[in-house]
């Protein structure tokens, strides 16, 4: 299959030329995909194109969308989680998180994930494969169609480790920016952190995108190496101090501050001593900490930290001069944790 989604205007014009069509046919496809964000994603339905051109594209294996809708859950706060199936019959999840002014799409970058974070349903299943840029972008169209409004912000915090799919990640970011018209600054790439890849991310971003202005969010979740390895076993390959050094280099290279995600787990990482340790680790460079409330999942022993611990932790970081905010937990009531909907459907 060859997806038209993810192709820019020049590439679509060239496809049209290759079929003996005028270049404006390429622009018609571009408008149909990106500007009208048409609900119908079948080439047959691009009715501005001549029938024989549509047929040739189809016969040659072109598609607009390769994903199919499988299931949806809607939380009381309006958050939706979609389960989509791929052409090779795998399942991926994406989430639409609405507020009055924003619609944030939380996207998956892989089918499954090899990182094995102990708090995550996706990590329990291992990695099946990485997603193509077109499959990443298609999730945006599904969310927009379900929610009947345009996505304004993107977070790569769904299934998978984005830095293990760096080429397709950056190709999708290019299209999100140029074709979906979402600014780089409204895109967040979240990673557990892979040795050498933080540096590679900024280098490749400058090569492919000409800049590196999206937000890098590190899923830190601990204030020391021992606790981090307990929560994220794959962290044994990358010392926490080395992550911080690489992040400092990233700030120097890009001029962008780094976010640190910190999942508050009862009795594991939520004490004041951890807040002090984290402050010492992070002091002295441009960063921001997001504290996150944990959504409990089946067969995982971790519990959500109390609100009292969470607030004390936040206050201590702030008192120590570390910029910090508390991320509101959204869609809590329905399979909101990463990979949970997919796991529930599989279990059935
Ligand atoms: S939290 Fe993210 S990186 Fe960790 S296992 Fe789950 S999907 Fe993978």
Tab-separated table of N, CA, C and O in Angstrom, residues 138-255:
chain	number	residue	atom	x	y	z
A	138	UNK	N	-3.026	9.560	10.353
A	138	UNK	CA	-4.420	9.126	10.220
A	138	UNK	C	-5.160	9.216	11.561
A	138	UNK	O	-6.361	9.485	11.619
A	139	UNK	N	-4.431	9.016	12.653
A	139	UNK	CA	-5.064	9.103	13.982
A	139	UNK	C	-5.651	10.501	14.193
A	139	UNK	O	-6.705	10.656	14.804
A	140	UNK	N	-4.977	11.522	13.663
A	140	UNK	CA	-5.492	12.897	13.811
A	140	UNK	C	-6.833	13.026	13.098
A	140	UNK	O	-7.790	13.588	13.620
A	141	UNK	N	-6.894	12.468	11.871
A	141	UNK	CA	-8.134	12.576	11.100
A	141	UNK	C	-9.279	11.849	11.804
A	141	UNK	O	-10.413	12.335	11.846
A	142	UNK	N	-8.981	10.675	12.384
A	142	UNK	CA	-10.031	9.944	13.101
A	142	UNK	C	-10.536	10.756	14.292
A	142	UNK	O	-11.742	10.823	14.545
A	143	UNK	N	-9.620	11.366	15.033
A	143	UNK	CA	-10.037	12.156	16.214
A	143	UNK	C	-10.879	13.346	15.761
A	143	UNK	O	-11.934	13.639	16.327
A	144	UNK	N	-10.431	14.013	14.697
A	144	UNK	CA	-11.190	15.179	14.222
A	144	UNK	C	-12.582	14.788	13.749
A	144	UNK	O	-13.561	15.480	14.022
A	145	UNK	N	-12.655	13.674	13.048
A	145	UNK	CA	-13.965	13.237	12.562
A	145	UNK	C	-14.891	12.866	13.705
A	145	UNK	O	-16.086	13.165	13.674
A	146	UNK	N	-14.345	12.213	14.726
A	146	UNK	CA	-15.167	11.820	15.873
A	146	UNK	C	-15.627	13.031	16.664
A	146	UNK	O	-16.719	13.055	17.211
A	147	UNK	N	-14.755	14.048	16.757
A	147	UNK	CA	-15.053	15.167	17.651
A	147	UNK	C	-15.566	16.389	16.901
A	147	UNK	O	-15.923	17.393	17.511
A	148	UNK	N	-15.573	16.264	15.580
A	148	UNK	CA	-16.135	17.320	14.750
A	148	UNK	C	-15.478	18.689	14.952
A	148	UNK	O	-16.158	19.718	14.953
A	149	UNK	N	-14.222	18.719	15.207
A	149	UNK	CA	-13.470	19.968	15.285
A	149	UNK	C	-11.999	19.666	14.996
A	149	UNK	O	-11.591	18.495	15.036
A	150	UNK	N	-11.240	20.709	14.725
A	150	UNK	CA	-9.840	20.485	14.348
A	150	UNK	C	-8.946	20.306	15.563
A	150	UNK	O	-9.142	20.963	16.593
A	151	UNK	N	-7.976	19.426	15.412
A	151	UNK	CA	-6.966	19.233	16.459
A	151	UNK	C	-6.067	20.464	16.487
A	151	UNK	O	-5.667	20.985	15.441
A	152	UNK	N	-5.757	20.943	17.693
A	152	UNK	CA	-4.896	22.126	17.823
A	152	UNK	C	-3.524	21.797	18.406
A	152	UNK	O	-2.568	22.549	18.212
A	153	UNK	N	-3.462	20.713	19.178
A	153	UNK	CA	-2.215	20.347	19.860
A	153	UNK	C	-1.974	18.847	19.709
A	153	UNK	O	-2.926	18.074	19.661
A	154	UNK	N	-0.704	18.478	19.658
A	154	UNK	CA	-0.357	17.063	19.492
A	154	UNK	C	0.575	16.636	20.618
A	154	UNK	O	1.546	17.348	20.916
A	155	UNK	N	0.300	15.494	21.228
A	155	UNK	CA	1.285	14.908	22.152
A	155	UNK	C	1.557	13.462	21.716
A	155	UNK	O	0.626	12.704	21.470
A	156	UNK	N	2.824	13.138	21.572
A	156	UNK	CA	3.196	11.746	21.285
A	156	UNK	C	3.385	11.046	22.620
A	156	UNK	O	4.492	10.908	23.122
A	157	UNK	N	2.251	10.669	23.205
A	157	UNK	CA	2.273	10.024	24.515
A	157	UNK	C	1.409	8.770	24.509
A	157	UNK	O	1.026	8.261	25.562
A	158	UNK	N	1.036	8.316	23.315
A	158	UNK	CA	0.228	7.102	23.228
A	158	UNK	C	1.135	5.881	23.247
A	158	UNK	O	2.210	5.892	23.838
A	159	UNK	N	0.705	4.837	22.547
A	159	UNK	CA	1.478	3.598	22.557
A	159	UNK	C	2.814	3.791	21.847
A	159	UNK	O	2.891	4.420	20.797
A	160	UNK	N	3.865	3.201	22.428
A	160	UNK	CA	5.150	3.170	21.740
A	160	UNK	C	6.151	4.184	22.256
A	160	UNK	O	5.808	5.117	22.985
A	161	UNK	N	7.396	3.958	21.874
A	161	UNK	CA	8.500	4.858	22.218
A	161	UNK	C	8.863	5.627	20.940
A	161	UNK	O	9.487	5.075	20.021
A	162	UNK	N	8.478	6.906	20.847
A	162	UNK	CA	8.671	7.655	19.594
A	162	UNK	C	10.112	7.674	19.101
A	162	UNK	O	10.355	7.651	17.890
A	163	UNK	N	11.091	7.702	20.020
A	163	UNK	CA	12.487	7.806	19.556
A	163	UNK	C	12.988	6.507	18.927
A	163	UNK	O	14.066	6.490	18.326
A	164	UNK	N	12.229	5.419	19.071
A	164	UNK	CA	12.589	4.188	18.358
A	164	UNK	C	11.925	4.136	16.980
A	164	UNK	O	12.009	3.134	16.280
A	165	UNK	N	11.237	5.201	16.636
A	165	UNK	CA	10.616	5.312	15.309
A	165	UNK	C	10.867	6.730	14.799
A	165	UNK	O	9.972	7.405	14.302
A	166	UNK	N	12.130	7.150	14.914
A	166	UNK	CA	12.445	8.580	14.795
A	166	UNK	C	12.194	9.136	13.383
A	166	UNK	O	11.717	10.265	13.239
A	167	UNK	N	12.462	8.345	12.338
A	167	UNK	CA	12.282	8.880	10.981
A	167	UNK	C	10.808	9.154	10.689
A	167	UNK	O	10.445	10.232	10.204
A	168	UNK	N	9.966	8.166	10.990
A	168	UNK	CA	8.531	8.366	10.731
A	168	UNK	C	7.929	9.391	11.692
A	168	UNK	O	7.001	10.122	11.333
A	169	UNK	N	8.481	9.445	12.894
A	169	UNK	CA	8.043	10.483	13.837
A	169	UNK	C	8.267	11.868	13.228
A	169	UNK	O	7.361	12.703	13.180
A	170	UNK	N	9.490	12.100	12.724
A	170	UNK	CA	9.812	13.436	12.210
A	170	UNK	C	9.082	13.725	10.895
A	170	UNK	O	8.676	14.860	10.646
A	171	UNK	N	8.895	12.677	10.068
A	171	UNK	CA	8.106	12.895	8.842
A	171	UNK	C	6.677	13.285	9.194
A	171	UNK	O	6.075	14.151	8.561
A	172	UNK	N	6.130	12.625	10.230
A	172	UNK	CA	4.750	12.977	10.619
A	172	UNK	C	4.723	14.397	11.188
A	172	UNK	O	3.798	15.154	10.908
A	173	UNK	N	5.738	14.776	11.944
A	173	UNK	CA	5.763	16.142	12.501
A	173	UNK	C	5.840	17.174	11.362
A	173	UNK	O	5.201	18.215	11.406
A	174	UNK	N	6.626	16.836	10.331
A	174	UNK	CA	6.710	17.761	9.194
A	174	UNK	C	5.316	17.996	8.589
A	174	UNK	O	4.915	19.124	8.335
A	175	UNK	N	4.578	16.904	8.412
A	175	UNK	CA	3.248	17.043	7.816
A	175	UNK	C	2.268	17.713	8.784
A	175	UNK	O	1.427	18.521	8.358
A	176	UNK	N	2.380	17.395	10.071
A	176	UNK	CA	1.500	18.038	11.071
A	176	UNK	C	1.670	19.550	10.985
A	176	UNK	O	0.721	20.319	11.053
A	177	UNK	N	2.911	19.975	10.814
A	177	UNK	CA	3.192	21.405	10.757
A	177	UNK	C	2.805	22.007	9.407
A	177	UNK	O	2.038	22.968	9.331
A	178	UNK	N	3.304	21.404	8.312
A	178	UNK	CA	3.134	22.029	6.999
A	178	UNK	C	1.741	21.809	6.412
A	178	UNK	O	1.201	22.685	5.742
A	179	UNK	N	1.171	20.621	6.629
A	179	UNK	CA	-0.095	20.286	5.974
A	179	UNK	C	-1.300	20.441	6.910
A	179	UNK	O	-2.340	20.939	6.513
A	180	UNK	N	-1.132	20.014	8.156
A	180	UNK	CA	-2.232	20.168	9.127
A	180	UNK	C	-2.192	21.558	9.779
A	180	UNK	O	-3.087	21.921	10.524
A	181	UNK	N	-1.119	22.310	9.509
A	181	UNK	CA	-0.983	23.702	9.980
A	181	UNK	C	-1.017	23.817	11.506
A	181	UNK	O	-1.678	24.698	12.070
A	182	UNK	N	-0.341	22.899	12.164
A	182	UNK	CA	-0.216	22.974	13.627
A	182	UNK	C	1.231	23.341	13.936
A	182	UNK	O	2.162	22.669	13.466
A	183	UNK	N	1.423	24.391	14.715
A	183	UNK	CA	2.787	24.888	14.913
A	183	UNK	C	3.643	23.900	15.710
A	183	UNK	O	3.131	23.143	16.539
A	184	UNK	N	4.949	23.930	15.453
A	184	UNK	CA	5.875	23.033	16.152
A	184	UNK	C	5.736	23.168	17.661
A	184	UNK	O	5.880	22.212	18.398
A	185	UNK	N	5.480	24.402	18.101
A	185	UNK	CA	5.427	24.656	19.545
A	185	UNK	C	4.209	24.037	20.193
A	185	UNK	O	4.098	24.028	21.422
A	186	UNK	N	3.279	23.551	19.398
A	186	UNK	CA	2.095	22.890	19.968
A	186	UNK	C	2.211	21.374	19.874
A	186	UNK	O	1.223	20.645	19.977
A	187	UNK	N	3.439	20.904	19.622
A	187	UNK	CA	3.689	19.458	19.510
A	187	UNK	C	4.631	19.037	20.635
A	187	UNK	O	5.637	19.706	20.879
A	188	UNK	N	4.307	17.954	21.313
A	188	UNK	CA	5.175	17.429	22.376
A	188	UNK	C	5.553	15.989	22.063
A	188	UNK	O	4.681	15.170	21.749
A	189	UNK	N	6.858	15.708	22.123
A	189	UNK	CA	7.346	14.336	21.930
A	189	UNK	C	7.788	13.812	23.292
A	189	UNK	O	8.686	14.370	23.921
A	190	UNK	N	7.126	12.749	23.726
A	190	UNK	CA	7.422	12.202	25.052
A	190	UNK	C	8.217	10.906	24.923
A	190	UNK	O	7.841	10.018	24.162
A	191	UNK	N	9.303	10.809	25.668
A	191	UNK	CA	10.159	9.622	25.564
A	191	UNK	C	10.602	9.143	26.943
A	191	UNK	O	10.785	9.955	27.852
A	192	UNK	N	10.810	7.835	27.049
A	192	UNK	CA	11.406	7.272	28.263
A	192	UNK	C	12.896	7.629	28.289
A	192	UNK	O	13.517	7.626	29.343
A	193	UNK	N	13.440	7.942	27.148
A	193	UNK	CA	14.854	8.289	26.911
A	193	UNK	C	15.663	7.039	26.579
A	193	UNK	O	15.704	6.077	27.334
A	194	UNK	N	16.264	7.082	25.394
A	194	UNK	CA	17.088	5.992	24.871
A	194	UNK	C	18.502	6.549	24.716
A	194	UNK	O	18.655	7.666	24.188
A	195	UNK	N	19.540	5.804	25.145
A	195	UNK	CA	20.898	6.335	25.041
A	195	UNK	C	21.210	6.857	23.627
A	195	UNK	O	20.870	6.217	22.644
A	196	UNK	N	21.834	8.016	23.568
A	196	UNK	CA	22.277	8.701	22.330
A	196	UNK	C	21.123	9.297	21.501
A	196	UNK	O	21.355	10.041	20.556
A	197	UNK	N	19.875	8.952	21.830
A	197	UNK	CA	18.784	9.364	20.942
A	197	UNK	C	18.300	10.796	21.169
A	197	UNK	O	17.690	11.385	20.279
A	198	UNK	N	18.572	11.364	22.346
A	198	UNK	CA	18.140	12.749	22.571
A	198	UNK	C	18.941	13.664	21.638
A	198	UNK	O	18.402	14.543	20.965
A	199	UNK	N	20.241	13.371	21.564
A	199	UNK	CA	21.104	14.130	20.672
A	199	UNK	C	20.696	13.915	19.208
A	199	UNK	O	20.621	14.855	18.412
A	200	UNK	N	20.403	12.647	18.891
A	200	UNK	CA	20.018	12.323	17.510
A	200	UNK	C	18.710	13.020	17.134
A	200	UNK	O	18.516	13.445	15.993
A	201	UNK	N	17.800	13.133	18.110
A	201	UNK	CA	16.514	13.776	17.835
A	201	UNK	C	16.712	15.231	17.399
A	201	UNK	O	16.132	15.662	16.399
A	202	UNK	N	17.557	15.971	18.128
A	202	UNK	CA	17.730	17.377	17.740
A	202	UNK	C	18.476	17.472	16.400
A	202	UNK	O	18.101	18.244	15.525
A	203	UNK	N	19.495	16.601	16.219
A	203	UNK	CA	20.242	16.627	14.952
A	203	UNK	C	19.336	16.353	13.755
A	203	UNK	O	19.309	17.096	12.777
A	204	UNK	N	18.570	15.254	13.857
A	204	UNK	CA	17.688	14.871	12.734
A	204	UNK	C	16.578	15.878	12.529
A	204	UNK	O	16.107	16.097	11.412
A	205	UNK	N	16.126	16.457	13.637
A	205	UNK	CA	15.064	17.448	13.518
A	205	UNK	C	15.548	18.652	12.707
A	205	UNK	O	14.844	19.147	11.828
A	206	UNK	N	16.784	19.092	12.991
A	206	UNK	CA	17.332	20.206	12.204
A	206	UNK	C	17.481	19.801	10.741
A	206	UNK	O	17.211	20.590	9.836
A	207	UNK	N	17.899	18.527	10.500
A	207	UNK	CA	18.078	18.062	9.115
A	207	UNK	C	16.735	17.985	8.383
A	207	UNK	O	16.587	18.459	7.258
A	208	UNK	N	15.735	17.368	9.012
A	208	UNK	CA	14.473	17.083	8.309
A	208	UNK	C	13.501	18.264	8.368
A	208	UNK	O	12.820	18.569	7.390
A	209	UNK	N	13.447	18.931	9.538
A	209	UNK	CA	12.452	19.994	9.705
A	209	UNK	C	13.056	21.392	9.580
A	209	UNK	O	12.332	22.383	9.525
A	210	UNK	N	14.383	21.448	9.613
A	210	UNK	CA	15.048	22.751	9.541
A	210	UNK	C	15.067	23.461	10.878
A	210	UNK	O	15.630	24.547	11.009
A	211	UNK	N	14.438	22.883	11.872
A	211	UNK	CA	14.433	23.460	13.216
A	211	UNK	C	14.041	22.386	14.215
A	211	UNK	O	13.629	21.288	13.823
A	212	UNK	N	14.158	22.717	15.480
A	212	UNK	CA	13.768	21.754	16.513
A	212	UNK	C	13.030	22.547	17.586
A	212	UNK	O	13.620	23.012	18.551
A	213	UNK	N	11.719	22.695	17.358
A	213	UNK	CA	10.970	23.605	18.249
A	213	UNK	C	9.826	22.937	18.976
A	213	UNK	O	9.084	23.594	19.691
A	214	UNK	N	9.649	21.642	18.742
A	214	UNK	CA	8.615	20.958	19.529
A	214	UNK	C	9.126	20.788	20.950
A	214	UNK	O	10.316	20.986	21.233
A	215	UNK	N	8.237	20.420	21.847
A	215	UNK	CA	8.655	20.219	23.240
A	215	UNK	C	9.106	18.781	23.445
A	215	UNK	O	8.411	17.844	23.041
A	216	UNK	N	10.260	18.635	24.059
A	216	UNK	CA	10.730	17.303	24.430
A	216	UNK	C	10.304	17.047	25.872
A	216	UNK	O	10.593	17.848	26.766
A	217	UNK	N	9.588	15.944	26.085
A	217	UNK	CA	9.148	15.590	27.441
A	217	UNK	C	9.776	14.250	27.814
A	217	UNK	O	9.594	13.257	27.108
A	218	UNK	N	10.533	14.241	28.889
A	218	UNK	CA	11.176	13.006	29.340
A	218	UNK	C	10.308	12.364	30.422
A	218	UNK	O	9.969	13.017	31.417
A	219	UNK	N	9.945	11.091	30.213
A	219	UNK	CA	9.193	10.374	31.252
A	219	UNK	C	10.186	9.935	32.315
A	219	UNK	O	10.760	8.848	32.224
A	220	UNK	N	10.396	10.786	33.297
A	220	UNK	CA	11.433	10.521	34.298
A	220	UNK	C	10.894	9.621	35.414
A	220	UNK	O	11.459	8.570	35.710
A	221	UNK	N	9.838	10.048	36.049
A	221	UNK	CA	9.077	9.268	37.038
A	221	UNK	C	9.859	8.855	38.283
A	221	UNK	O	9.357	8.053	39.081
A	222	UNK	N	11.095	9.320	38.429
A	222	UNK	CA	11.873	8.963	39.619
A	222	UNK	C	12.943	10.017	39.841
A	222	UNK	O	13.317	10.739	38.910
A	223	UNK	N	13.432	10.065	41.076
A	223	UNK	CA	14.466	11.058	41.393
A	223	UNK	C	15.831	10.401	41.522
A	223	UNK	O	16.825	11.074	41.769
A	224	UNK	N	15.890	9.082	41.384
A	224	UNK	CA	17.194	8.392	41.418
A	224	UNK	C	17.137	7.152	40.531
A	224	UNK	O	16.048	6.683	40.154
A	225	UNK	N	18.319	6.618	40.208
A	225	UNK	CA	18.423	5.518	39.251
A	225	UNK	C	17.722	4.252	39.749
A	225	UNK	O	17.031	3.574	38.999
A	226	UNK	N	17.870	3.966	41.046
A	226	UNK	CA	17.329	2.713	41.585
A	226	UNK	C	15.793	2.690	41.472
A	226	UNK	O	15.207	1.717	40.981
A	227	UNK	N	15.161	3.774	41.880
A	227	UNK	CA	13.697	3.823	41.799
A	227	UNK	C	13.257	3.794	40.335
A	227	UNK	O	12.281	3.138	39.972
A	228	UNK	N	14.002	4.496	39.494
A	228	UNK	CA	13.614	4.549	38.076
A	228	UNK	C	13.666	3.152	37.448
A	228	UNK	O	12.776	2.765	36.691
A	229	UNK	N	14.694	2.405	37.778
A	229	UNK	CA	14.806	1.043	37.217
A	229	UNK	C	13.677	0.143	37.705
A	229	UNK	O	13.265	-0.782	37.007
A	230	UNK	N	13.182	0.416	38.909
A	230	UNK	CA	12.078	-0.384	39.418
A	230	UNK	C	10.794	-0.089	38.624
A	230	UNK	O	10.005	-0.967	38.324
A	231	UNK	N	10.635	1.174	38.260
A	231	UNK	CA	9.420	1.574	37.537
A	231	UNK	C	9.563	1.283	36.038
A	231	UNK	O	8.621	0.856	35.374
A	232	UNK	N	10.776	1.514	35.519
A	232	UNK	CA	11.051	1.330	34.074
A	232	UNK	C	12.298	0.446	33.950
A	232	UNK	O	13.431	0.958	33.919
A	233	UNK	N	12.158	-0.872	33.883
A	233	UNK	CA	13.342	-1.740	33.852
A	233	UNK	C	14.332	-1.400	32.744
A	233	UNK	O	15.542	-1.505	32.934
A	234	UNK	N	13.851	-0.934	31.593
A	234	UNK	CA	14.769	-0.628	30.486
A	234	UNK	C	15.667	0.568	30.811
A	234	UNK	O	16.654	0.818	30.115
A	235	UNK	N	15.349	1.284	31.905
A	235	UNK	CA	16.163	2.442	32.294
A	235	UNK	C	17.555	2.025	32.767
A	235	UNK	O	18.427	2.883	32.919
A	236	UNK	N	17.773	0.736	32.981
A	236	UNK	CA	19.106	0.301	33.454
A	236	UNK	C	20.200	0.630	32.442
A	236	UNK	O	21.373	0.710	32.788
A	237	UNK	N	19.821	0.824	31.178
A	237	UNK	CA	20.811	1.135	30.134
A	237	UNK	C	21.207	2.606	30.083
A	237	UNK	O	22.030	2.990	29.250
A	238	UNK	N	20.554	3.426	30.902
A	238	UNK	CA	20.766	4.868	30.729
A	238	UNK	C	20.660	5.521	32.103
A	238	UNK	O	19.557	5.731	32.613
A	239	UNK	N	21.801	5.828	32.700
A	239	UNK	CA	21.835	6.418	34.042
A	239	UNK	C	21.085	7.758	34.053
A	239	UNK	O	21.235	8.564	33.126
A	240	UNK	N	20.372	7.983	35.117
A	240	UNK	CA	19.538	9.192	35.202
A	240	UNK	C	20.388	10.470	35.074
A	240	UNK	O	19.984	11.432	34.426
A	241	UNK	N	21.606	10.438	35.646
A	241	UNK	CA	22.474	11.624	35.536
A	241	UNK	C	22.878	11.875	34.079
A	241	UNK	O	23.004	13.021	33.649
A	242	UNK	N	23.074	10.787	33.325
A	242	UNK	CA	23.426	10.949	31.907
A	242	UNK	C	22.253	11.522	31.105
A	242	UNK	O	22.448	12.297	30.162
A	243	UNK	N	21.034	11.110	31.482
A	243	UNK	CA	19.846	11.679	30.813
A	243	UNK	C	19.829	13.191	31.020
A	243	UNK	O	19.626	13.964	30.070
A	244	UNK	N	20.061	13.603	32.264
A	244	UNK	CA	20.019	15.044	32.560
A	244	UNK	C	21.118	15.782	31.782
A	244	UNK	O	20.884	16.857	31.214
A	245	UNK	N	22.330	15.187	31.715
A	245	UNK	CA	23.408	15.820	30.939
A	245	UNK	C	22.996	15.981	29.479
A	245	UNK	O	23.218	17.030	28.864
A	246	UNK	N	22.405	14.910	28.914
A	246	UNK	CA	21.989	14.967	27.501
A	246	UNK	C	20.872	15.995	27.293
A	246	UNK	O	20.796	16.645	26.244
A	247	UNK	N	20.008	16.128	28.300
A	247	UNK	CA	18.937	17.127	28.202
A	247	UNK	C	19.524	18.538	28.249
A	247	UNK	O	19.046	19.438	27.546
A	248	UNK	N	20.538	18.724	29.075
A	248	UNK	CA	21.171	20.048	29.137
A	248	UNK	C	21.778	20.409	27.783
A	248	UNK	O	21.687	21.537	27.313
A	249	UNK	N	22.386	19.401	27.133
A	249	UNK	CA	22.948	19.625	25.801
A	249	UNK	C	21.831	19.963	24.807
A	249	UNK	O	21.981	20.840	23.953
A	250	UNK	N	20.694	19.270	24.953
A	250	UNK	CA	19.533	19.511	24.076
A	250	UNK	C	19.069	20.962	24.204
A	250	UNK	O	18.766	21.629	23.209
A	251	UNK	N	19.026	21.463	25.445
A	251	UNK	CA	18.614	22.856	25.671
A	251	UNK	C	19.606	23.803	24.989
A	251	UNK	O	19.213	24.768	24.336
A	252	UNK	N	20.909	23.487	25.111
A	252	UNK	CA	21.919	24.344	24.456
A	252	UNK	C	21.756	24.299	22.941
A	252	UNK	O	21.872	25.308	22.256
A	253	UNK	N	21.486	23.112	22.388
A	253	UNK	CA	21.394	22.959	20.928
A	253	UNK	C	20.137	23.603	20.346
A	253	UNK	O	20.141	24.084	19.213
A	254	UNK	N	19.036	23.541	21.106
A	254	UNK	CA	17.746	23.936	20.516
A	254	UNK	C	17.185	25.235	21.098
A	254	UNK	O	16.282	25.832	20.505
A	255	UNK	N	17.655	25.621	22.270
A	255	UNK	CA	17.081	26.794	22.934
A	255	UNK	C	15.721	26.523	23.547
A	255	UNK	O	15.040	27.446	23.985
